[in-house]
mmCIF file of C-alpha atoms in Angstrom:
data_model
loop_
_atom_site.group_PDB
_atom_site.id
_atom_site.type_symbol
_atom_site.label_atom_id
_atom_site.label_comp_id
_atom_site.label_asym_id
_atom_site.label_seq_id
_atom_site.Cartn_x
_atom_site.Cartn_y
_atom_site.Cartn_z
ATOM 1 C CA MET A 209 16.038 6.351 -1.747
ATOM 2 C CA VAL A 210 16.425 3.830 0.631
ATOM 3 C CA VAL A 211 14.796 -0.073 0.033
ATOM 4 C CA LEU A 212 14.922 -1.856 2.927
ATOM 5 C CA VAL A 213 14.626 -6.080 2.808
ATOM 6 C CA THR A 214 13.913 -7.870 5.969
ATOM 7 C CA GLY A 215 14.199 -11.679 5.181
ATOM 8 C CA GLY A 216 17.364 -10.426 3.377
ATOM 9 C CA SER A 217 19.521 -13.619 3.722
ATOM 10 C CA GLY A 218 16.124 -15.847 2.675
ATOM 11 C CA GLN A 219 15.262 -17.017 -0.869
ATOM 12 C CA LEU A 220 14.105 -13.615 -2.061
ATOM 13 C CA GLY A 221 16.197 -11.706 0.355
ATOM 14 C CA GLN A 222 18.646 -12.844 -1.776
ATOM 15 C CA SER A 223 17.342 -12.806 -5.029
ATOM 16 C CA LEU A 224 16.080 -8.987 -4.506
ATOM 17 C CA GLN A 225 20.054 -9.030 -4.008
ATOM 18 C CA TYR A 226 21.630 -10.607 -6.634
ATOM 19 C CA ILE A 227 19.466 -7.947 -8.737
ATOM 20 C CA SER A 228 19.659 -4.838 -6.815
ATOM 21 C CA LYS A 229 23.220 -4.466 -8.527
ATOM 22 C CA ASN A 230 20.851 -3.508 -11.393
ATOM 23 C CA TYR A 231 19.578 -0.515 -9.504
ATOM 24 C CA SER A 232 22.566 2.237 -9.020
ATOM 25 C CA GLU A 233 19.378 4.434 -8.002
ATOM 26 C CA ILE A 234 18.138 2.880 -5.706
ATOM 27 C CA GLN A 235 20.027 2.031 -2.351
ATOM 28 C CA PHE A 236 19.026 -0.867 -0.684
ATOM 29 C CA VAL A 237 19.276 -2.294 3.087
ATOM 30 C CA PHE A 238 19.338 -5.997 3.354
ATOM 31 C CA CYS A 239 18.660 -6.930 6.723
ATOM 32 C CA SER A 240 19.098 -11.083 7.546
ATOM 33 C CA SER A 241 16.967 -12.058 10.452
ATOM 34 C CA SER A 242 19.620 -12.169 12.838
ATOM 35 C CA GLU A 243 20.769 -8.377 11.739
ATOM 36 C CA LEU A 244 16.917 -7.695 12.518
ATOM 37 C CA ASP A 245 14.047 -9.586 13.736
ATOM 38 C CA ILE A 246 10.515 -8.291 13.174
ATOM 39 C CA THR A 247 9.149 -10.070 15.437
ATOM 40 C CA ASP A 248 10.847 -7.627 17.984
ATOM 41 C CA LYS A 249 9.230 -4.312 17.069
ATOM 42 C CA MET A 250 12.425 -2.031 19.815
ATOM 43 C CA GLN A 251 14.679 -3.904 16.940
ATOM 44 C CA CYS A 252 11.999 -2.765 13.697
ATOM 45 C CA GLU A 253 12.328 0.431 16.208
ATOM 46 C CA LYS A 254 15.874 0.812 15.846
ATOM 47 C CA ILE A 255 16.434 -0.591 12.485
ATOM 48 C CA PHE A 256 15.146 1.687 10.682
ATOM 49 C CA GLN A 257 15.755 4.980 12.950
ATOM 50 C CA GLN A 258 19.063 4.138 11.619
ATOM 51 C CA HIS A 259 19.084 3.724 8.040
ATOM 52 C CA GLN A 260 15.751 5.770 7.640
ATOM 53 C CA PRO A 261 14.543 3.401 4.271
ATOM 54 C CA ASN A 262 11.173 5.309 2.421
ATOM 55 C CA TYR A 263 10.389 1.183 1.422
ATOM 56 C CA CYS A 264 10.626 -1.614 3.376
ATOM 57 C CA ILE A 265 9.615 -4.812 1.128
ATOM 58 C CA ASN A 266 8.654 -7.923 3.664
ATOM 59 C CA ALA A 267 11.137 -11.075 2.586
ATOM 60 C CA ALA A 268 11.046 -12.466 6.029
ATOM 61 C CA ALA A 269 8.406 -15.083 6.742
ATOM 62 C CA TYR A 270 7.652 -18.471 8.118
ATOM 63 C CA THR A 271 7.443 -20.482 4.602
ATOM 64 C CA ALA A 272 8.260 -23.937 5.843
ATOM 65 C CA VAL A 273 4.360 -25.424 5.700
ATOM 66 C CA ASP A 274 4.317 -28.875 6.673
ATOM 67 C CA LYS A 275 6.029 -28.215 10.020
ATOM 68 C CA ALA A 276 3.686 -24.754 10.681
ATOM 69 C CA GLU A 277 1.056 -27.192 12.084
ATOM 70 C CA LYS A 278 2.914 -27.611 15.339
ATOM 71 C CA ASP A 279 4.855 -25.692 15.823
ATOM 72 C CA ILE A 280 1.933 -22.189 16.141
ATOM 73 C CA GLU A 281 3.432 -20.140 18.170
ATOM 74 C CA LYS A 282 7.024 -19.342 15.959
ATOM 75 C CA ALA A 283 4.531 -19.112 12.581
ATOM 76 C CA THR A 284 1.907 -16.867 14.313
ATOM 77 C CA ALA A 285 4.856 -14.546 15.116
ATOM 78 C CA ILE A 286 6.836 -14.655 11.842
ATOM 79 C CA ASN A 287 3.612 -13.708 9.541
ATOM 80 C CA VAL A 288 1.206 -11.995 11.429
ATOM 81 C CA VAL A 289 3.426 -10.097 14.922
ATOM 82 C CA GLY A 290 6.275 -9.900 12.757
ATOM 83 C CA PRO A 291 4.066 -7.089 9.695
ATOM 84 C CA LYS A 292 2.071 -6.215 12.216
ATOM 85 C CA ASN A 293 4.881 -4.132 13.932
ATOM 86 C CA LEU A 294 6.510 -3.802 10.151
ATOM 87 C CA ALA A 295 3.605 -1.891 9.980
ATOM 88 C CA GLU A 296 3.512 -0.314 12.937
ATOM 89 C CA VAL A 297 6.603 1.361 12.249
ATOM 90 C CA CYS A 298 5.894 2.259 8.847
ATOM 91 C CA LYS A 299 2.981 4.552 9.516
ATOM 92 C CA GLU A 300 5.084 6.531 12.400
ATOM 93 C CA ARG A 301 7.566 7.284 9.681
ATOM 94 C CA GLY A 302 5.766 7.519 6.264
ATOM 95 C CA ILE A 303 7.779 4.123 4.959
ATOM 96 C CA VAL A 304 5.700 2.549 2.457
ATOM 97 C CA LEU A 305 5.248 -1.673 3.199
ATOM 98 C CA ILE A 306 4.920 -3.633 0.821
ATOM 99 C CA HIS A 307 4.261 -6.964 1.482
ATOM 100 C CA VAL A 308 4.461 -10.723 0.271
ATOM 101 C CA SER A 309 2.173 -13.136 1.381
ATOM 102 C CA THR A 310 0.759 -16.914 -0.442
ATOM 103 C CA ASP A 311 -1.314 -18.867 -2.558
ATOM 104 C CA PHE A 312 -2.412 -21.179 0.802
ATOM 105 C CA VAL A 313 -4.826 -18.212 1.793
ATOM 106 C CA PHE A 314 -7.263 -19.717 -0.919
ATOM 107 C CA ASP A 315 -8.489 -23.093 0.090
ATOM 108 C CA GLY A 316 -7.679 -24.122 -4.156
ATOM 109 C CA SER A 317 -11.565 -24.808 -4.623
ATOM 110 C CA LYS A 318 -11.664 -23.143 -7.959
ATOM 111 C CA THR A 319 -11.412 -24.334 -11.707
ATOM 112 C CA THR A 320 -10.569 -20.467 -12.185
ATOM 113 C CA PRO A 321 -7.751 -17.946 -11.811
ATOM 114 C CA TYR A 322 -7.961 -16.649 -8.293
ATOM 115 C CA SER A 323 -8.426 -12.461 -8.655
ATOM 116 C CA GLU A 324 -7.457 -10.594 -5.944
ATOM 117 C CA THR A 325 -11.164 -10.232 -4.130
ATOM 118 C CA ASP A 326 -11.489 -13.815 -4.232
ATOM 119 C CA GLN A 327 -12.792 -14.524 -1.014
ATOM 120 C CA PRO A 328 -9.831 -16.584 1.183
ATOM 121 C CA ASN A 329 -9.750 -19.660 3.502
ATOM 122 C CA PRO A 330 -7.235 -20.937 4.156
ATOM 123 C CA THR A 331 -6.808 -25.060 4.933
ATOM 124 C CA GLY A 332 -3.920 -24.843 7.547
ATOM 125 C CA VAL A 333 -1.794 -22.631 9.605
ATOM 126 C CA TYR A 334 0.273 -21.601 7.391
ATOM 127 C CA GLY A 335 -1.977 -20.264 5.388
ATOM 128 C CA GLN A 336 -3.856 -18.684 8.332
ATOM 129 C CA THR A 337 -0.665 -17.340 9.552
ATOM 130 C CA LYS A 338 -0.467 -15.573 6.383
ATOM 131 C CA LEU A 339 -3.801 -14.186 5.503
ATOM 132 C CA ASP A 340 -3.710 -13.127 9.552
ATOM 133 C CA GLY A 341 -0.460 -11.281 8.647
ATOM 134 C CA GLU A 342 -2.355 -9.666 5.877
ATOM 135 C CA ARG A 343 -4.937 -8.140 7.613
ATOM 136 C CA ALA A 344 -2.117 -6.901 10.572
ATOM 137 C CA ILE A 345 -1.291 -5.241 7.953
ATOM 138 C CA GLN A 346 -4.686 -4.009 7.069
ATOM 139 C CA SER A 347 -5.765 -3.527 10.835
ATOM 140 C CA VAL A 348 -2.951 -0.611 10.750
ATOM 141 C CA PHE A 349 -2.345 1.787 8.254
ATOM 142 C CA ASP A 350 -2.782 1.248 3.996
ATOM 143 C CA HIS A 351 0.095 2.328 2.443
ATOM 144 C CA TYR A 352 0.718 -1.189 1.537
ATOM 145 C CA TYR A 353 1.443 -3.249 -1.427
ATOM 146 C CA ILE A 354 0.922 -6.890 0.130
ATOM 147 C CA VAL A 355 1.605 -9.420 -2.951
ATOM 148 C CA ARG A 356 0.662 -12.975 -3.462
ATOM 149 C CA THR A 357 2.175 -15.599 -5.075
ATOM 150 C CA SER A 358 2.620 -18.545 -5.401
ATOM 151 C CA TRP A 359 5.223 -21.917 -5.861
ATOM 152 C CA VAL A 360 8.440 -19.796 -5.045
ATOM 153 C CA TYR A 361 11.683 -21.205 -6.639
ATOM 154 C CA SER A 362 15.471 -19.960 -7.988
ATOM 155 C CA GLN A 363 18.795 -21.117 -6.894
ATOM 156 C CA PHE A 364 19.115 -19.649 -4.134
ATOM 157 C CA GLY A 365 17.525 -21.069 -0.164
ATOM 158 C CA ALA A 366 15.413 -24.142 -0.089
ATOM 159 C CA ASN A 367 13.094 -25.253 -2.771
ATOM 160 C CA PHE A 368 11.291 -26.931 -5.118
ATOM 161 C CA MET A 369 13.690 -27.158 -8.269
ATOM 162 C CA LYS A 370 16.095 -27.775 -6.466
ATOM 163 C CA THR A 371 14.990 -30.320 -4.487
ATOM 164 C CA MET A 372 14.429 -32.372 -7.553
ATOM 165 C CA LEU A 373 18.042 -31.691 -8.588
ATOM 166 C CA ARG A 374 19.636 -33.281 -5.269
ATOM 167 C CA LEU A 375 17.075 -36.030 -5.518
ATOM 168 C CA ALA A 376 17.589 -37.289 -8.775
ATOM 169 C CA SER A 377 21.577 -36.656 -8.239
ATOM 170 C CA GLU A 378 20.248 -40.135 -5.371
ATOM 171 C CA ARG A 379 17.660 -41.855 -7.182
ATOM 172 C CA ASP A 380 16.650 -43.237 -10.128
ATOM 173 C CA ALA A 381 13.748 -43.248 -10.072
ATOM 174 C CA LEU A 382 11.012 -40.054 -8.685
ATOM 175 C CA SER A 383 7.365 -39.389 -8.117
ATOM 176 C CA VAL A 384 5.638 -36.414 -8.043
ATOM 177 C CA VAL A 385 2.299 -35.641 -7.301
ATOM 178 C CA ASN A 386 0.194 -34.446 -10.989
ATOM 179 C CA ASP A 387 -3.061 -33.022 -9.258
ATOM 180 C CA GLN A 388 -1.941 -29.621 -7.359
ATOM 181 C CA ILE A 389 -2.089 -27.837 -9.861
ATOM 182 C CA GLY A 390 -0.498 -23.758 -10.232
ATOM 183 C CA THR A 391 2.750 -21.894 -11.419
ATOM 184 C CA PRO A 392 6.184 -21.885 -10.539
ATOM 185 C CA THR A 393 6.837 -18.403 -9.797
ATOM 186 C CA ASN A 394 10.856 -17.426 -10.518
ATOM 187 C CA ALA A 395 12.023 -15.447 -7.212
ATOM 188 C CA VAL A 396 14.527 -13.196 -9.611
ATOM 189 C CA ASP A 397 11.031 -12.560 -11.613
ATOM 190 C CA LEU A 398 9.331 -11.847 -8.411
ATOM 191 C CA ALA A 399 11.931 -9.945 -7.030
ATOM 192 C CA GLU A 400 11.512 -7.467 -10.055
ATOM 193 C CA ALA A 401 8.433 -6.958 -9.505
ATOM 194 C CA LEU A 402 8.636 -6.046 -6.565
ATOM 195 C CA VAL A 403 11.299 -3.106 -7.249
ATOM 196 C CA LYS A 404 9.345 -2.177 -10.307
ATOM 197 C CA ILE A 405 6.236 -1.698 -7.595
ATOM 198 C CA ALA A 406 8.613 0.819 -5.435
ATOM 199 C CA GLN A 407 9.738 2.832 -8.592
ATOM 200 C CA CYS A 408 6.385 3.393 -9.960
ATOM 201 C CA ASN A 409 5.446 4.490 -5.972
ATOM 202 C CA ALA A 410 8.219 6.914 -5.936
ATOM 203 C CA LEU A 411 8.883 8.052 -9.124
ATOM 204 C CA GLU A 412 4.948 7.325 -10.742
ATOM 205 C CA GLY A 413 3.213 8.982 -7.923
ATOM 206 C CA ILE A 414 0.820 5.308 -8.785
ATOM 207 C CA SER A 415 -0.163 5.048 -5.508
ATOM 208 C CA ASN A 416 -2.830 2.323 -5.732
ATOM 209 C CA TYR A 417 -2.756 -0.047 -2.283
ATOM 210 C CA GLY A 418 -4.116 -2.609 -2.002
ATOM 211 C CA ILE A 419 -3.614 -6.668 -2.659
ATOM 212 C CA TYR A 420 -2.213 -7.406 -6.098
ATOM 213 C CA ASN A 421 -1.548 -11.141 -6.951
ATOM 214 C CA TYR A 422 2.774 -12.553 -9.271
ATOM 215 C CA SER A 423 3.148 -15.493 -9.858
ATOM 216 C CA ASN A 424 4.520 -16.198 -13.729
ATOM 217 C CA GLU A 425 2.716 -16.692 -17.012
ATOM 218 C CA GLY A 426 0.810 -20.228 -17.282
ATOM 219 C CA VAL A 427 -0.834 -23.976 -15.392
ATOM 220 C CA CYS A 428 1.419 -25.975 -14.651
ATOM 221 C CA SER A 429 1.216 -29.139 -11.740
ATOM 222 C CA TRP A 430 3.859 -30.197 -9.604
ATOM 223 C CA PHE A 431 4.837 -33.310 -11.328
ATOM 224 C CA ASP A 432 4.716 -30.871 -14.951
ATOM 225 C CA PHE A 433 6.701 -28.632 -12.906
ATOM 226 C CA ALA A 434 9.994 -31.420 -12.509
ATOM 227 C CA LYS A 435 9.631 -32.703 -15.823
ATOM 228 C CA LYS A 436 10.481 -29.930 -17.400
ATOM 229 C CA ILE A 437 13.184 -29.085 -14.747
ATOM 230 C CA PHE A 438 15.142 -32.543 -15.676
ATOM 231 C CA GLU A 439 14.706 -31.809 -19.602
ATOM 232 C CA VAL A 440 16.401 -27.837 -19.333
ATOM 233 C CA ASN A 441 18.944 -29.865 -16.800
ATOM 234 C CA SER A 442 19.790 -32.490 -19.164
ATOM 235 C CA ILE A 443 18.411 -35.445 -16.392
ATOM 236 C CA THR A 444 17.475 -38.597 -17.209
ATOM 237 C CA ILE A 445 15.144 -39.685 -15.103
ATOM 238 C CA ASP A 446 12.390 -41.896 -14.414
ATOM 239 C CA LEU A 447 9.568 -40.102 -13.485
ATOM 240 C CA ASN A 448 5.911 -41.058 -12.539
ATOM 241 C CA PRO A 449 2.855 -38.740 -12.220
ATOM 242 C CA ILE A 450 0.582 -40.248 -8.662
ATOM 243 C CA PRO A 451 -1.990 -38.287 -6.924
ATOM 244 C CA SER A 452 -1.408 -36.782 -3.862
ATOM 245 C CA SER A 453 -3.606 -39.630 -1.665
ATOM 246 C CA ASN A 454 -0.120 -41.096 -1.921
ATOM 247 C CA TYR A 455 1.738 -39.102 -0.891
ATOM 248 C CA PRO A 456 -0.087 -37.583 1.983
ATOM 249 C CA THR A 457 1.492 -34.722 4.313
ATOM 250 C CA PRO A 458 0.914 -33.151 7.355
ATOM 251 C CA ALA A 459 -0.408 -29.392 5.247
ATOM 252 C CA LYS A 460 -3.179 -30.040 3.185
ATOM 253 C CA ARG A 461 -2.380 -28.302 -0.226
ATOM 254 C CA PRO A 462 -4.330 -26.043 -2.759
ATOM 255 C CA ALA A 463 -5.792 -28.127 -5.114
ATOM 256 C CA TYR A 464 -5.508 -25.303 -7.353
ATOM 257 C CA SER A 465 -4.167 -21.908 -7.229
ATOM 258 C CA VAL A 466 -3.535 -19.759 -9.665
ATOM 259 C CA LEU A 467 -3.060 -16.984 -9.663
ATOM 260 C CA ASP A 468 -5.428 -14.170 -11.946
ATOM 261 C CA LYS A 469 -2.966 -11.437 -12.404
ATOM 262 C CA SER A 470 -3.934 -8.300 -14.408
ATOM 263 C CA LYS A 471 -4.112 -6.376 -11.535
ATOM 264 C CA ILE A 472 -0.379 -6.154 -11.558
ATOM 265 C CA LYS A 473 0.146 -5.942 -15.255
ATOM 266 C CA ASN A 474 -2.515 -3.111 -15.396
ATOM 267 C CA THR A 475 -1.491 -1.063 -12.336
ATOM 268 C CA PHE A 476 2.312 -1.109 -13.191
ATOM 269 C CA GLY A 477 2.770 -2.531 -17.054
ATOM 270 C CA ILE A 478 4.784 -5.564 -15.789
ATOM 271 C CA THR A 479 5.444 -8.454 -18.047
ATOM 272 C CA ILE A 480 5.628 -11.189 -16.883
ATOM 273 C CA LEU A 481 7.471 -14.883 -18.226
ATOM 274 C CA ASP A 482 6.316 -17.873 -18.926
ATOM 275 C CA TRP A 483 6.909 -20.372 -15.880
ATOM 276 C CA GLU A 484 8.832 -22.446 -18.251
ATOM 277 C CA ASN A 485 10.625 -19.506 -20.118
ATOM 278 C CA SER A 486 11.594 -18.360 -16.688
ATOM 279 C CA LEU A 487 12.907 -21.183 -15.473
ATOM 280 C CA ASN A 488 15.594 -21.344 -18.618
ATOM 281 C CA THR A 489 16.931 -17.594 -17.783
ATOM 282 C CA ILE A 490 17.867 -19.619 -13.842
ATOM 283 C CA ASP A 491 21.732 -19.449 -13.473
ATOM 284 C CA LEU A 492 23.104 -22.962 -11.379
ATOM 285 C CA ASN A 493 26.535 -22.138 -11.603
#
């Protein structure tokens, strides 16, 4: 079983590399963006011809939410054109595509967890390009799993947790918004879930293609998340909750983006850790 991972040097790609040693039965092929530019279809065809994968996990994405507001062309290329290219090559070769999307496809106006059937309504360029990427895949073929996730962090790459730890080393006090509600997702847990989907499809014949939600369990604000990060790492800092209106950003964030994970748990038998317990598993050494 060969699994090709795009975006191999990004946060999720590195998380997949981290767990790959536990799956001796799977041959992983990791391609960084310099090795495989998903916006170049000919390059996609060449790499897929070379490695003959059974599954493609698309961990490549433009995720700079605020920069995307001005960098529309690049965000569209990576988040829309790229997934469409991968879907077309996967269709030609009978490969299953596992694509990662985001809670930003929703506007955050709900107050109960979002299910896969809720109507998307992105409020910014990033969310819109990710939704357009989902639809591009769906327009090509139906052998896909689109996994929407939220608030991804890990010991790898750049993310909220690492930013908080860096800022705490530089300052005595920090202010963090407390009116955006969601669920942090450990990228290593997400990586395990993506591999489990591929295994269930390959070994148990579970197809059930479509859209799935995945994050850790539980609900919190960014302030709650920051507070727990400092607690787990035994850091004392003056941490203050503030409303989003005190911290304006180019892109509007969903006020509420908790995801309902019932479908992925029931379909693939995936057990999901609570976000607080998962945060304790992070190895920063």
